[in-house]
Amino acid sequence: MSESVPDRSAWERIATILRRAVPRQQFETWFRGMALVSLTPDRAELTVPNNFLREWILRKYFGVLRRALREVSGGDPEVEIRIGDEERPPAVAGAGEAPVASPVRPPSPRPSPTLAYGESDVVLNPHYTFDNFIPGPSNNFPYAAALAVADSPGKSYNPLFLHGSVGLGKTHLLQAICHRLMERRPDMRILYLSCESFTNHFVTAVANGELDSFRFRYRHVDVLLIDDIHFLANRERTQEEFFHTFNTLYNANKQIILSSDSNPAEIPTIEERLVSRFKWGVVAKIDLPVYETRVAIIDRKARFHGAVFPDEVVKFLAENIRSNIREIEGAVNKVAVLASIQGRPVDLDLAREALRDLLPPPSSRVSVDGIVRTVAEHFGVPVKDLMGKRRSKSIAFPRQVCMFLARRLTSHSLEEIGGYFGGRDHTTVMYAYDKIRREAEDDVELADTLEKLKLKVTS
Ligand code: ADP
Ligand code: MG
């Protein structure tokens, strides 16, 4: 083994070992924020940005971390992980640990997943569960944080603040927390509602002189979840009221979970003292799903319709619908519905037809001929070799680029494209396509070349 390259810093060597021990994406999620403060054979001091990460690492990755520290320090150091960044204000100890049963709670067993307490008129979507949530690099952290909070509300990560743009799963995660709590902690009083409901209740309470009962309702819950909290912007009095609700619950160690379309600091016209409170616990961002996650979601949603889409269709959808998960669901629905009303099998043609409105029209001016000529010129290889049988690397790569562009830019089927390139079958085209696509994700230069070729071919 050659990791003890002497001129690399200790942390880099530790990170290298960790990277080898855990999947890349997990390394990114859990260890990227970690810093090494000091390391001797007896003692290792590390920091992480928040308590959530700390506990997760202690729970799941302590073994690998310890091995790495041993290896790099040459001893068996005692490990200390501290919170590095900003100090979290001390949580005031709550009155009693055991949640008090709510007098207002409906009789159990609860017949249906309607939420539960107070004036929340929300009916939970039965599909918005953790089981139905597909994690991936774009949402692993919020997903894990939501699970942790659902498993031990009020204990560690408070508040949990989830943010991300529309259609990426915020409501799904909030409701998944509710489902799990209702299942496992029927003793808890849970209140889930939209920010708008909170605002409306407040305005009504003020108008009717019922502030006392309003306050009682909101300040005597064990878990308060407010969806789309950014709607508090521009609502000064509601913000004020929410501020006090927050303080009361927080000081009593009650769990608060919020979602928003942007991070706390970017919600316009929200009071600074709220912004800072939102950041006390864990702030977790949901990003746009990556390709692999889109594939998994499409597959799952298709199965939900009782259909299994062929690989080719799944990939086609995953490539073309990138905006958000709600749109992906819409696309899967369209395909499934069209197949069922026309009694046709789901294939690429049907998918193209179903999504005609969502997709840019495949540019009809682009021909495979044009692609081959452009690529041949760019790589300095003969056109006839690209279309022939030769397998040498100097030809194989440009040929794969041709197949990639043909698939992206024309509406020819895989079989047609394969036929064009020396009678290769559709799996070869699919393979070439995936390979180039994947390589271009890591290789900026290739991505750039593809862009240029695309421009040339389409103009
Ligand atoms: P938001 O509240 O962020 O606007 P939603 O929670 O309403 O988004 O999600 C939009 C749709 O996408 C919902 O039907 C939800 O079930 C689905 N969805 C979002 N994220 C995922 C995921 N990771 N796995 C499966 N379905 C998801
Ligand atoms: Mg939502």
CSV table of C-alpha atoms and ligand atoms in Angstrom, one decimal:
chain,number,residue,atom,x,y,z
A,1,MET,CA,0.0,0.0,0.0
A,2,SER,CA,1.3,3.4,-0.8
A,3,GLU,CA,-0.9,5.9,1.0
A,4,SER,CA,1.8,7.3,3.2
A,5,VAL,CA,3.1,9.6,0.6
A,6,PRO,CA,5.1,11.8,3.0
A,7,ASP,CA,4.4,15.2,1.6
A,8,ARG,CA,0.6,15.0,1.7
A,9,SER,CA,-1.1,16.5,4.7
A,10,ALA,CA,-2.5,14.1,7.3
A,11,TRP,CA,-6.1,15.0,6.5
A,12,GLU,CA,-5.6,14.2,2.9
A,13,ARG,CA,-4.3,10.9,3.7
A,14,ILE,CA,-7.2,10.2,6.1
A,15,ALA,CA,-9.6,11.3,3.4
A,16,THR,CA,-8.0,9.1,0.9
A,17,ILE,CA,-8.5,6.1,3.2
A,18,LEU,CA,-12.1,7.0,3.9
A,19,ARG,CA,-12.8,7.5,0.3
A,20,ARG,CA,-11.7,4.0,-0.4
A,21,ALA,CA,-13.8,2.7,2.5
A,22,VAL,CA,-17.1,4.4,1.8
A,23,PRO,CA,-19.0,5.1,-1.5
A,24,ARG,CA,-18.0,8.4,-3.0
A,25,GLN,CA,-21.3,10.0,-2.5
A,26,GLN,CA,-21.5,9.1,1.2
A,27,PHE,CA,-18.0,10.5,1.7
A,28,GLU,CA,-19.3,13.7,0.2
A,29,THR,CA,-22.3,13.8,2.4
A,30,TRP,CA,-20.7,12.9,5.7
A,31,PHE,CA,-17.1,13.8,5.6
A,32,ARG,CA,-16.7,16.8,3.3
A,33,GLY,CA,-17.3,19.2,6.2
A,34,MET,CA,-14.9,17.5,8.5
A,35,ALA,CA,-11.6,19.0,9.5
A,36,LEU,CA,-8.6,17.7,11.3
A,37,VAL,CA,-7.5,20.0,14.2
A,38,SER,CA,-4.7,17.9,15.5
A,39,LEU,CA,-3.4,14.4,15.3
A,40,THR,CA,-0.9,12.5,17.4
A,41,PRO,CA,-0.6,8.8,18.0
A,42,ASP,CA,-2.6,9.3,21.2
A,43,ARG,CA,-5.2,11.8,20.3
A,44,ALA,CA,-7.2,12.9,17.3
A,45,GLU,CA,-9.2,16.1,17.3
A,46,LEU,CA,-11.7,16.7,14.5
A,47,THR,CA,-14.5,19.1,13.8
A,48,VAL,CA,-17.7,18.8,11.8
A,49,PRO,CA,-20.2,21.6,11.1
A,50,ASN,CA,-23.1,20.4,13.1
A,51,ASN,CA,-24.3,18.0,15.7
A,52,PHE,CA,-26.3,16.0,13.1
A,53,LEU,CA,-23.2,15.1,11.2
A,54,ARG,CA,-21.3,14.4,14.3
A,55,GLU,CA,-23.9,11.9,15.6
A,56,TRP,CA,-24.3,10.3,12.2
A,57,ILE,CA,-20.6,9.8,11.9
A,58,LEU,CA,-20.3,8.4,15.4
A,59,ARG,CA,-23.1,6.1,14.7
A,60,LYS,CA,-22.3,4.9,11.3
A,61,TYR,CA,-18.7,5.6,10.4
A,62,PHE,CA,-16.8,5.6,13.6
A,63,GLY,CA,-15.2,2.3,12.8
A,64,VAL,CA,-13.8,3.4,9.4
A,65,LEU,CA,-12.8,6.8,10.7
A,66,ARG,CA,-10.9,5.2,13.6
A,67,ARG,CA,-9.1,2.8,11.3
A,68,ALA,CA,-8.0,5.7,9.1
A,69,LEU,CA,-6.8,7.7,12.1
A,70,ARG,CA,-4.8,4.7,13.4
A,71,GLU,CA,-3.2,4.1,10.0
A,72,VAL,CA,-2.2,7.7,9.5
A,73,SER,CA,-1.1,8.5,13.1
A,74,GLY,CA,0.7,5.2,13.6
A,75,GLY,CA,-0.9,4.8,17.0
A,76,ASP,CA,-4.3,4.3,18.5
A,77,PRO,CA,-5.6,7.8,19.1
A,78,GLU,CA,-8.5,8.7,21.3
A,79,VAL,CA,-10.9,10.4,19.0
A,80,GLU,CA,-12.7,13.6,19.7
A,81,ILE,CA,-15.2,15.1,17.3
A,82,ARG,CA,-16.3,18.6,18.0
A,83,ILE,CA,-18.8,21.0,16.4
A,84,GLY,CA,-16.7,23.4,14.5
A,85,ASP,CA,-18.8,26.2,13.0
A,86,GLU,CA,-21.2,28.3,14.8
A,87,GLU,CA,-22.2,27.7,18.4
A,88,ARG,CA,-25.7,26.4,18.9
A,89,PRO,CA,-27.5,28.1,21.7
A,90,PRO,CA,-28.1,25.9,24.7
A,91,ALA,CA,-31.5,24.4,24.6
A,92,VAL,CA,-33.4,25.0,27.7
A,93,ALA,CA,-34.3,21.7,29.3
A,94,GLY,CA,-38.0,20.8,28.9
A,95,ALA,CA,-40.4,20.4,31.7
A,96,GLY,CA,-40.9,16.7,31.3
A,97,GLU,CA,-39.4,14.2,28.9
A,98,ALA,CA,-42.4,12.1,28.5
A,99,PRO,CA,-44.9,13.6,26.1
A,100,VAL,CA,-48.2,14.3,27.6
A,101,ALA,CA,-51.2,12.7,26.0
A,102,SER,CA,-53.3,15.2,24.2
A,103,PRO,CA,-56.8,15.8,25.4
A,104,VAL,CA,-57.8,16.8,21.9
A,105,ARG,CA,-56.4,13.8,20.1
A,106,PRO,CA,-59.0,11.6,18.3
A,107,PRO,CA,-59.6,8.2,19.7
A,108,SER,CA,-57.1,5.6,18.6
A,109,PRO,CA,-56.6,3.4,16.7
A,110,ARG,CA,-56.7,6.1,14.1
A,111,PRO,CA,-58.8,5.1,11.2
A,112,SER,CA,-57.2,7.0,8.4
A,113,PRO,CA,-54.1,9.2,8.2
A,114,THR,CA,-55.8,12.5,8.7
A,115,LEU,CA,-53.8,14.7,10.8
A,116,ALA,CA,-54.5,14.5,14.0
A,117,TYR,CA,-54.5,17.4,16.3
A,118,GLY,CA,-56.0,20.8,16.6
A,119,GLU,CA,-57.3,22.5,13.6
A,120,SER,CA,-55.1,20.9,11.0
A,121,ASP,CA,-57.5,20.1,8.3
A,122,VAL,CA,-54.8,18.4,6.2
A,123,VAL,CA,-55.3,14.9,5.0
A,124,LEU,CA,-52.0,13.3,4.6
A,125,ASN,CA,-51.2,11.8,1.3
A,126,PRO,CA,-50.8,8.1,2.0
A,127,HIS,CA,-48.1,7.7,-0.6
A,128,TYR,CA,-45.8,10.3,1.0
A,129,THR,CA,-44.0,7.8,3.2
A,130,PHE,CA,-40.3,7.2,3.7
A,131,ASP,CA,-40.7,3.9,1.9
A,132,ASN,CA,-41.8,5.7,-1.2
A,133,PHE,CA,-39.1,8.3,-1.1
A,134,ILE,CA,-36.2,7.5,-3.3
A,135,PRO,CA,-32.9,8.9,-1.9
A,136,GLY,CA,-30.0,9.9,-4.0
A,137,PRO,CA,-27.1,12.3,-4.0
A,138,SER,CA,-29.5,15.3,-4.3
A,139,ASN,CA,-31.5,14.5,-1.3
A,140,ASN,CA,-29.6,12.1,0.9
A,141,PHE,CA,-28.9,14.5,3.6
A,142,PRO,CA,-32.4,15.9,4.0
A,143,TYR,CA,-33.7,12.4,3.8
A,144,ALA,CA,-31.4,11.1,6.6
A,145,ALA,CA,-32.2,14.2,8.7
A,146,ALA,CA,-35.9,13.7,8.3
A,147,LEU,CA,-35.6,10.1,9.3
A,148,ALA,CA,-33.5,11.0,12.3
A,149,VAL,CA,-36.0,13.5,13.5
A,150,ALA,CA,-38.9,11.2,13.0
A,151,ASP,CA,-37.1,8.6,15.1
A,152,SER,CA,-36.2,10.9,17.9
A,153,PRO,CA,-38.2,14.1,17.8
A,154,GLY,CA,-37.1,17.0,19.9
A,155,LYS,CA,-33.9,15.2,20.9
A,156,SER,CA,-31.2,16.4,18.6
A,157,TYR,CA,-31.8,18.3,15.4
A,158,ASN,CA,-34.1,21.2,16.2
A,159,PRO,CA,-35.4,22.8,14.1
A,160,LEU,CA,-35.1,20.8,11.0
A,161,PHE,CA,-35.2,23.2,8.1
A,162,LEU,CA,-35.7,21.6,4.6
A,163,HIS,CA,-35.4,23.8,1.6
A,164,GLY,CA,-35.4,23.3,-2.2
A,165,SER,CA,-37.3,24.5,-5.2
A,166,VAL,CA,-40.7,23.3,-6.1
A,167,GLY,CA,-41.5,19.7,-6.8
A,168,LEU,CA,-38.4,18.2,-5.2
A,169,GLY,CA,-40.0,16.4,-2.3
A,170,LYS,CA,-40.3,18.8,0.7
A,171,THR,CA,-43.9,18.1,1.4
A,172,HIS,CA,-43.3,14.4,0.8
A,173,LEU,CA,-40.6,14.4,3.5
A,174,LEU,CA,-42.6,16.4,6.0
A,175,GLN,CA,-45.6,14.1,5.6
A,176,ALA,CA,-43.3,11.0,5.8
A,177,ILE,CA,-42.2,12.3,9.2
A,178,CYS,CA,-45.9,12.6,10.2
A,179,HIS,CA,-46.7,9.1,9.0
A,180,ARG,CA,-43.8,7.5,10.8
A,181,LEU,CA,-44.6,9.4,14.0
A,182,MET,CA,-48.2,8.5,13.9
A,183,GLU,CA,-47.2,4.9,13.5
A,184,ARG,CA,-44.5,4.7,16.1
A,185,ARG,CA,-45.3,7.4,18.5
A,186,PRO,CA,-49.1,7.5,18.9
A,187,ASP,CA,-48.6,9.3,22.2
A,188,MET,CA,-47.3,12.4,20.4
A,189,ARG,CA,-49.3,15.4,19.5
A,190,ILE,CA,-48.4,16.3,15.9
A,191,LEU,CA,-49.5,19.4,14.1
A,192,TYR,CA,-48.8,19.6,10.4
A,193,LEU,CA,-50.0,22.4,8.3
A,194,SER,CA,-49.1,24.8,5.6
A,195,CYS,CA,-47.8,28.2,6.4
A,196,GLU,CA,-51.0,29.6,4.9
A,197,SER,CA,-53.2,27.8,7.3
A,198,PHE,CA,-51.1,29.0,10.1
A,199,THR,CA,-51.5,32.6,8.8
A,200,ASN,CA,-55.2,32.2,8.3
A,201,HIS,CA,-55.8,30.7,11.7
A,202,PHE,CA,-53.9,33.5,13.2
A,203,VAL,CA,-55.7,36.2,11.3
A,204,THR,CA,-59.1,34.6,12.2
A,205,ALA,CA,-58.0,34.3,15.8
A,206,VAL,CA,-57.1,38.0,16.0
A,207,ALA,CA,-60.4,39.0,14.3
A,208,ASN,CA,-62.5,36.9,16.7
A,209,GLY,CA,-60.5,37.7,19.8
A,210,GLU,CA,-59.5,34.1,20.2
A,211,LEU,CA,-55.8,34.5,20.5
A,212,ASP,CA,-55.6,32.5,23.8
A,213,SER,CA,-57.0,29.4,22.3
A,214,PHE,CA,-54.9,29.9,19.2
A,215,ARG,CA,-51.8,30.0,21.3
A,216,PHE,CA,-52.8,27.1,23.4
A,217,ARG,CA,-53.3,25.0,20.3
A,218,TYR,CA,-50.0,25.8,18.7
A,219,ARG,CA,-47.9,25.9,21.8
A,220,HIS,CA,-49.0,22.6,23.2
A,221,VAL,CA,-47.8,20.2,20.6
A,222,ASP,CA,-44.9,17.8,20.6
A,223,VAL,CA,-44.1,18.2,16.9
A,224,LEU,CA,-45.0,21.2,14.8
A,225,LEU,CA,-44.4,20.9,11.0
A,226,ILE,CA,-45.1,24.0,8.9
A,227,ASP,CA,-44.8,23.5,5.1
A,228,ASP,CA,-43.7,26.4,2.9
A,229,ILE,CA,-42.7,28.7,5.7
A,230,HIS,CA,-41.4,31.3,3.1
A,231,PHE,CA,-45.0,32.5,2.9
A,232,LEU,CA,-44.3,34.3,6.2
A,233,ALA,CA,-42.5,36.9,4.1
A,234,ASN,CA,-44.3,40.2,4.4
A,235,ARG,CA,-46.5,39.1,7.2
A,236,GLU,CA,-45.1,41.0,10.1
A,237,ARG,CA,-47.7,40.2,12.7
A,238,THR,CA,-47.8,36.5,11.8
A,239,GLN,CA,-44.0,36.4,12.0
A,240,GLU,CA,-44.1,37.9,15.4
A,241,GLU,CA,-46.6,35.3,16.5
A,242,PHE,CA,-44.7,32.5,14.9
A,243,PHE,CA,-41.5,33.8,16.7
A,244,HIS,CA,-43.2,33.3,20.0
A,245,THR,CA,-44.6,29.9,19.0
A,246,PHE,CA,-41.1,28.9,18.0
A,247,ASN,CA,-39.5,30.0,21.2
A,248,THR,CA,-42.1,28.3,23.4
A,249,LEU,CA,-41.8,25.0,21.6
A,250,TYR,CA,-38.0,25.1,21.2
A,251,ASN,CA,-37.5,25.9,24.9
A,252,ALA,CA,-39.7,22.9,25.8
A,253,ASN,CA,-37.6,20.7,23.5
A,254,LYS,CA,-40.5,20.2,21.2
A,255,GLN,CA,-39.6,19.3,17.6
A,256,ILE,CA,-40.0,22.0,14.9
A,257,ILE,CA,-39.8,21.1,11.2
A,258,LEU,CA,-40.1,23.6,8.5
A,259,SER,CA,-39.9,23.6,4.7
A,260,SER,CA,-39.2,26.5,2.4
A,261,ASP,CA,-38.4,27.2,-1.2
A,262,SER,CA,-35.1,28.9,-0.2
A,263,ASN,CA,-32.6,28.8,2.5
A,264,PRO,CA,-33.4,30.9,5.6
A,265,ALA,CA,-31.2,33.8,4.7
A,266,GLU,CA,-32.8,34.2,1.3
A,267,ILE,CA,-36.4,34.3,2.3
A,268,PRO,CA,-37.3,37.9,1.5
A,269,THR,CA,-38.4,40.3,4.3
A,270,ILE,CA,-38.2,37.8,7.0
A,271,GLU,CA,-37.0,39.0,10.4
A,272,GLU,CA,-33.4,38.4,11.2
A,273,ARG,CA,-34.2,36.8,14.5
A,274,LEU,CA,-36.3,34.2,12.7
A,275,VAL,CA,-33.6,33.6,10.2
A,276,SER,CA,-31.1,32.9,12.9
A,277,ARG,CA,-33.4,30.6,14.7
A,278,PHE,CA,-34.1,28.6,11.5
A,279,LYS,CA,-30.4,27.9,11.4
A,280,TRP,CA,-30.0,26.7,15.0
A,281,GLY,CA,-30.7,23.1,14.1
A,282,VAL,CA,-30.1,21.5,10.7
A,283,VAL,CA,-30.6,23.2,7.4
A,284,ALA,CA,-30.8,20.7,4.6
A,285,LYS,CA,-31.1,21.5,1.0
A,286,ILE,CA,-32.8,19.3,-1.6
A,287,ASP,CA,-31.2,19.6,-5.0
A,288,LEU,CA,-32.4,18.6,-8.5
A,289,PRO,CA,-32.2,14.8,-8.8
A,290,VAL,CA,-29.2,13.4,-10.8
A,291,TYR,CA,-29.7,11.2,-13.7
A,292,GLU,CA,-29.5,7.9,-11.8
A,293,THR,CA,-32.1,9.1,-9.3
A,294,ARG,CA,-34.4,10.2,-12.1
A,295,VAL,CA,-34.1,6.7,-13.6
A,296,ALA,CA,-35.0,5.1,-10.2
A,297,ILE,CA,-37.9,7.5,-9.7
A,298,ILE,CA,-39.3,6.8,-13.2
A,299,ASP,CA,-39.0,3.1,-12.8
A,300,ARG,CA,-40.8,3.3,-9.4
A,301,LYS,CA,-43.6,5.6,-10.7
A,302,ALA,CA,-44.1,3.4,-13.7
A,303,ARG,CA,-44.5,0.4,-11.5
A,304,PHE,CA,-46.9,2.4,-9.4
A,305,HIS,CA,-49.1,2.5,-12.6
A,306,GLY,CA,-48.7,-1.3,-12.9
A,307,ALA,CA,-46.3,-0.9,-15.8
A,308,VAL,CA,-42.7,-1.7,-16.4
A,309,PHE,CA,-41.2,0.7,-18.9
A,310,PRO,CA,-38.5,-0.7,-21.1
A,311,ASP,CA,-35.0,0.6,-20.3
A,312,GLU,CA,-34.9,2.6,-23.4
A,313,VAL,CA,-38.0,4.6,-22.4
A,314,VAL,CA,-36.9,5.1,-18.8
A,315,LYS,CA,-33.6,6.5,-20.0
A,316,PHE,CA,-35.3,8.7,-22.6
A,317,LEU,CA,-37.5,10.2,-19.9
A,318,ALA,CA,-34.6,10.6,-17.5
A,319,GLU,CA,-32.6,12.4,-20.1
A,320,ASN,CA,-35.3,14.7,-21.1
A,321,ILE,CA,-37.2,15.6,-18.0
A,322,ARG,CA,-34.8,17.2,-15.6
A,323,SER,CA,-36.7,20.0,-14.0
A,324,ASN,CA,-38.3,18.4,-11.0
A,325,ILE,CA,-39.8,15.3,-9.7
A,326,ARG,CA,-43.4,16.4,-10.1
A,327,GLU,CA,-42.7,16.9,-13.8
A,328,ILE,CA,-41.2,13.5,-13.9
A,329,GLU,CA,-44.3,12.0,-12.4
A,330,GLY,CA,-46.4,13.9,-14.9
A,331,ALA,CA,-44.4,12.5,-17.8
A,332,VAL,CA,-44.7,9.0,-16.5
A,333,ASN,CA,-48.4,9.4,-16.2
A,334,LYS,CA,-48.7,10.7,-19.7
A,335,VAL,CA,-46.9,7.8,-21.1
A,336,ALA,CA,-48.9,5.3,-19.1
A,337,VAL,CA,-52.2,6.9,-20.0
A,338,LEU,CA,-51.4,7.1,-23.7
A,339,ALA,CA,-50.4,3.4,-23.7
A,340,SER,CA,-53.5,2.4,-21.9
A,341,ILE,CA,-56.0,4.4,-24.0
A,342,GLN,CA,-54.5,3.3,-27.3
A,343,GLY,CA,-53.8,-0.2,-26.1
A,344,ARG,CA,-50.2,0.1,-27.3
A,345,PRO,CA,-47.0,-1.2,-25.7
A,346,VAL,CA,-44.8,1.4,-24.1
A,347,ASP,CA,-41.9,2.1,-26.4
A,348,LEU,CA,-39.8,5.0,-27.5
A,349,ASP,CA,-42.2,6.1,-30.2
A,350,LEU,CA,-45.1,6.2,-27.8
A,351,ALA,CA,-43.0,8.1,-25.2
A,352,ARG,CA,-42.0,10.7,-27.8
A,353,GLU,CA,-45.6,11.1,-28.7
A,354,ALA,CA,-46.9,11.3,-25.2
A,355,LEU,CA,-44.3,14.0,-24.3
A,356,ARG,CA,-44.6,16.0,-27.5
A,357,ASP,CA,-45.6,19.1,-25.6
A,358,LEU,CA,-42.9,18.8,-23.1
A,359,LEU,CA,-40.0,18.2,-25.4
A,360,PRO,CA,-38.3,20.5,-27.9
A,361,PRO,CA,-39.0,19.0,-31.3
A,362,PRO,CA,-36.1,16.9,-32.5
A,363,SER,CA,-34.4,19.0,-35.0
A,364,SER,CA,-35.5,17.6,-38.4
A,365,ARG,CA,-32.6,19.2,-40.2
A,366,VAL,CA,-30.1,16.9,-38.4
A,367,SER,CA,-29.2,13.8,-40.3
A,368,VAL,CA,-26.9,11.0,-39.3
A,369,ASP,CA,-24.9,11.8,-42.4
A,370,GLY,CA,-24.3,15.3,-41.2
A,371,ILE,CA,-23.3,14.0,-37.8
A,372,VAL,CA,-20.8,11.5,-39.3
A,373,ARG,CA,-19.2,14.1,-41.5
A,374,THR,CA,-18.8,16.6,-38.7
A,375,VAL,CA,-17.4,14.0,-36.3
A,376,ALA,CA,-15.0,12.6,-38.9
A,377,GLU,CA,-13.7,16.0,-39.6
A,378,HIS,CA,-13.3,16.8,-36.0
A,379,PHE,CA,-11.4,13.7,-35.1
A,380,GLY,CA,-9.6,13.5,-38.5
A,381,VAL,CA,-10.8,10.0,-39.3
A,382,PRO,CA,-12.3,8.7,-42.6
A,383,VAL,CA,-16.1,8.7,-42.9
A,384,LYS,CA,-16.1,5.2,-44.2
A,385,ASP,CA,-14.3,3.9,-41.2
A,386,LEU,CA,-16.8,5.3,-38.8
A,387,MET,CA,-19.6,3.5,-40.7
A,388,GLY,CA,-17.6,0.3,-41.0
A,389,LYS,CA,-16.6,-2.6,-38.8
A,390,ARG,CA,-13.2,-1.5,-37.6
A,391,ARG,CA,-12.8,-1.7,-33.8
A,392,SER,CA,-9.5,0.1,-33.2
A,393,LYS,CA,-9.7,2.6,-30.5
A,394,SER,CA,-9.0,5.6,-32.7
A,395,ILE,CA,-12.2,4.7,-34.6
A,396,ALA,CA,-14.3,3.3,-31.9
A,397,PHE,CA,-14.4,6.4,-29.8
A,398,PRO,CA,-15.5,8.8,-32.6
A,399,ARG,CA,-18.0,6.3,-33.6
A,400,GLN,CA,-19.5,6.2,-30.1
A,401,VAL,CA,-19.6,10.0,-30.3
A,402,CYS,CA,-21.6,9.7,-33.5
A,403,MET,CA,-24.0,7.3,-32.0
A,404,PHE,CA,-24.4,9.6,-29.0
A,405,LEU,CA,-25.2,12.6,-31.1
A,406,ALA,CA,-27.5,10.6,-33.4
A,407,ARG,CA,-29.5,9.5,-30.4
A,408,ARG,CA,-29.6,13.0,-28.9
A,409,LEU,CA,-30.3,14.9,-32.0
A,410,THR,CA,-32.3,12.8,-34.4
A,411,SER,CA,-35.5,10.8,-33.9
A,412,HIS,CA,-34.1,7.6,-35.3
A,413,SER,CA,-34.6,4.5,-33.3
A,414,LEU,CA,-31.6,2.6,-31.7
A,415,GLU,CA,-32.0,-0.1,-34.4
A,416,GLU,CA,-31.8,2.5,-37.2
A,417,ILE,CA,-28.8,4.1,-35.7
A,418,GLY,CA,-27.1,0.7,-35.2
A,419,GLY,CA,-27.9,-0.2,-38.8
A,420,TYR,CA,-26.2,2.9,-40.0
A,421,PHE,CA,-23.0,2.1,-38.3
A,422,GLY,CA,-22.1,-1.2,-39.9
A,423,GLY,CA,-25.2,-3.1,-38.9
A,424,ARG,CA,-24.6,-2.9,-35.1
A,425,ASP,CA,-27.4,-3.9,-32.9
A,426,HIS,CA,-29.3,-1.6,-30.6
A,427,THR,CA,-27.5,-2.6,-27.4
A,428,THR,CA,-24.3,-1.4,-28.9
A,429,VAL,CA,-25.8,2.0,-29.6
A,430,MET,CA,-27.3,2.2,-26.1
A,431,TYR,CA,-24.0,1.2,-24.6
A,432,ALA,CA,-22.2,3.9,-26.6
A,433,TYR,CA,-24.7,6.5,-25.7
A,434,ASP,CA,-24.4,5.7,-22.0
A,435,LYS,CA,-20.7,5.6,-22.0
A,436,ILE,CA,-20.3,9.0,-23.7
A,437,ARG,CA,-23.0,10.5,-21.5
A,438,ARG,CA,-21.3,9.3,-18.4
A,439,GLU,CA,-17.8,10.3,-19.4
A,440,ALA,CA,-19.0,13.8,-20.3
A,441,GLU,CA,-20.3,14.2,-16.8
A,442,ASP,CA,-16.8,13.9,-15.4
A,443,ASP,CA,-14.8,15.2,-18.3
A,444,VAL,CA,-15.3,18.9,-19.0
A,445,GLU,CA,-13.3,18.8,-22.1
A,446,LEU,CA,-15.4,16.0,-23.6
A,447,ALA,CA,-18.6,17.9,-22.6
A,448,ASP,CA,-17.2,20.9,-24.4
A,449,THR,CA,-16.4,19.0,-27.5
A,450,LEU,CA,-19.9,17.5,-27.6
A,451,GLU,CA,-21.4,20.9,-27.3
A,452,LYS,CA,-19.3,22.2,-30.1
A,453,LEU,CA,-20.1,19.3,-32.4
A,454,LYS,CA,-23.8,19.7,-31.5
A,455,LEU,CA,-23.7,23.3,-32.5
A,456,LYS,CA,-22.0,22.5,-35.8
A,457,VAL,CA,-24.3,19.7,-36.6
A,458,THR,CA,-27.5,21.7,-35.9
A,459,SER,CA,-26.5,24.9,-37.6
B,1,ADP,P1,-42.3,20.1,-2.9
B,1,ADP,O1,-43.1,20.1,-1.7
B,1,ADP,O2,-40.9,20.2,-2.7
B,1,ADP,O3,-42.8,21.1,-3.9
B,1,ADP,P2,-43.5,17.5,-3.2
B,1,ADP,O4,-43.1,16.9,-1.9
B,1,ADP,O5,-44.9,17.9,-3.4
B,1,ADP,O6,-42.5,18.7,-3.6
B,1,ADP,O7,-43.0,16.4,-4.4
B,1,ADP,C1,-43.5,16.5,-5.7
B,1,ADP,C2,-43.9,15.0,-6.1
B,1,ADP,O8,-42.6,14.3,-6.3
B,1,ADP,C3,-44.6,14.3,-5.1
B,1,ADP,O9,-45.6,13.5,-5.8
B,1,ADP,C4,-43.6,13.4,-4.4
B,1,ADP,O10,-44.1,12.2,-4.0
B,1,ADP,C5,-42.6,13.2,-5.5
B,1,ADP,N1,-41.3,13.0,-5.0
B,1,ADP,C6,-40.4,14.0,-4.6
B,1,ADP,N2,-39.2,13.5,-4.3
B,1,ADP,C7,-39.3,12.2,-4.4
B,1,ADP,C8,-38.4,11.1,-4.2
B,1,ADP,N3,-37.1,11.4,-3.7
B,1,ADP,N4,-38.8,9.9,-4.4
B,1,ADP,C9,-40.0,9.7,-4.9
B,1,ADP,N5,-40.9,10.6,-5.1
B,1,ADP,C10,-40.6,11.9,-4.9
B,2,MG,MG,-44.7,21.3,-1.1
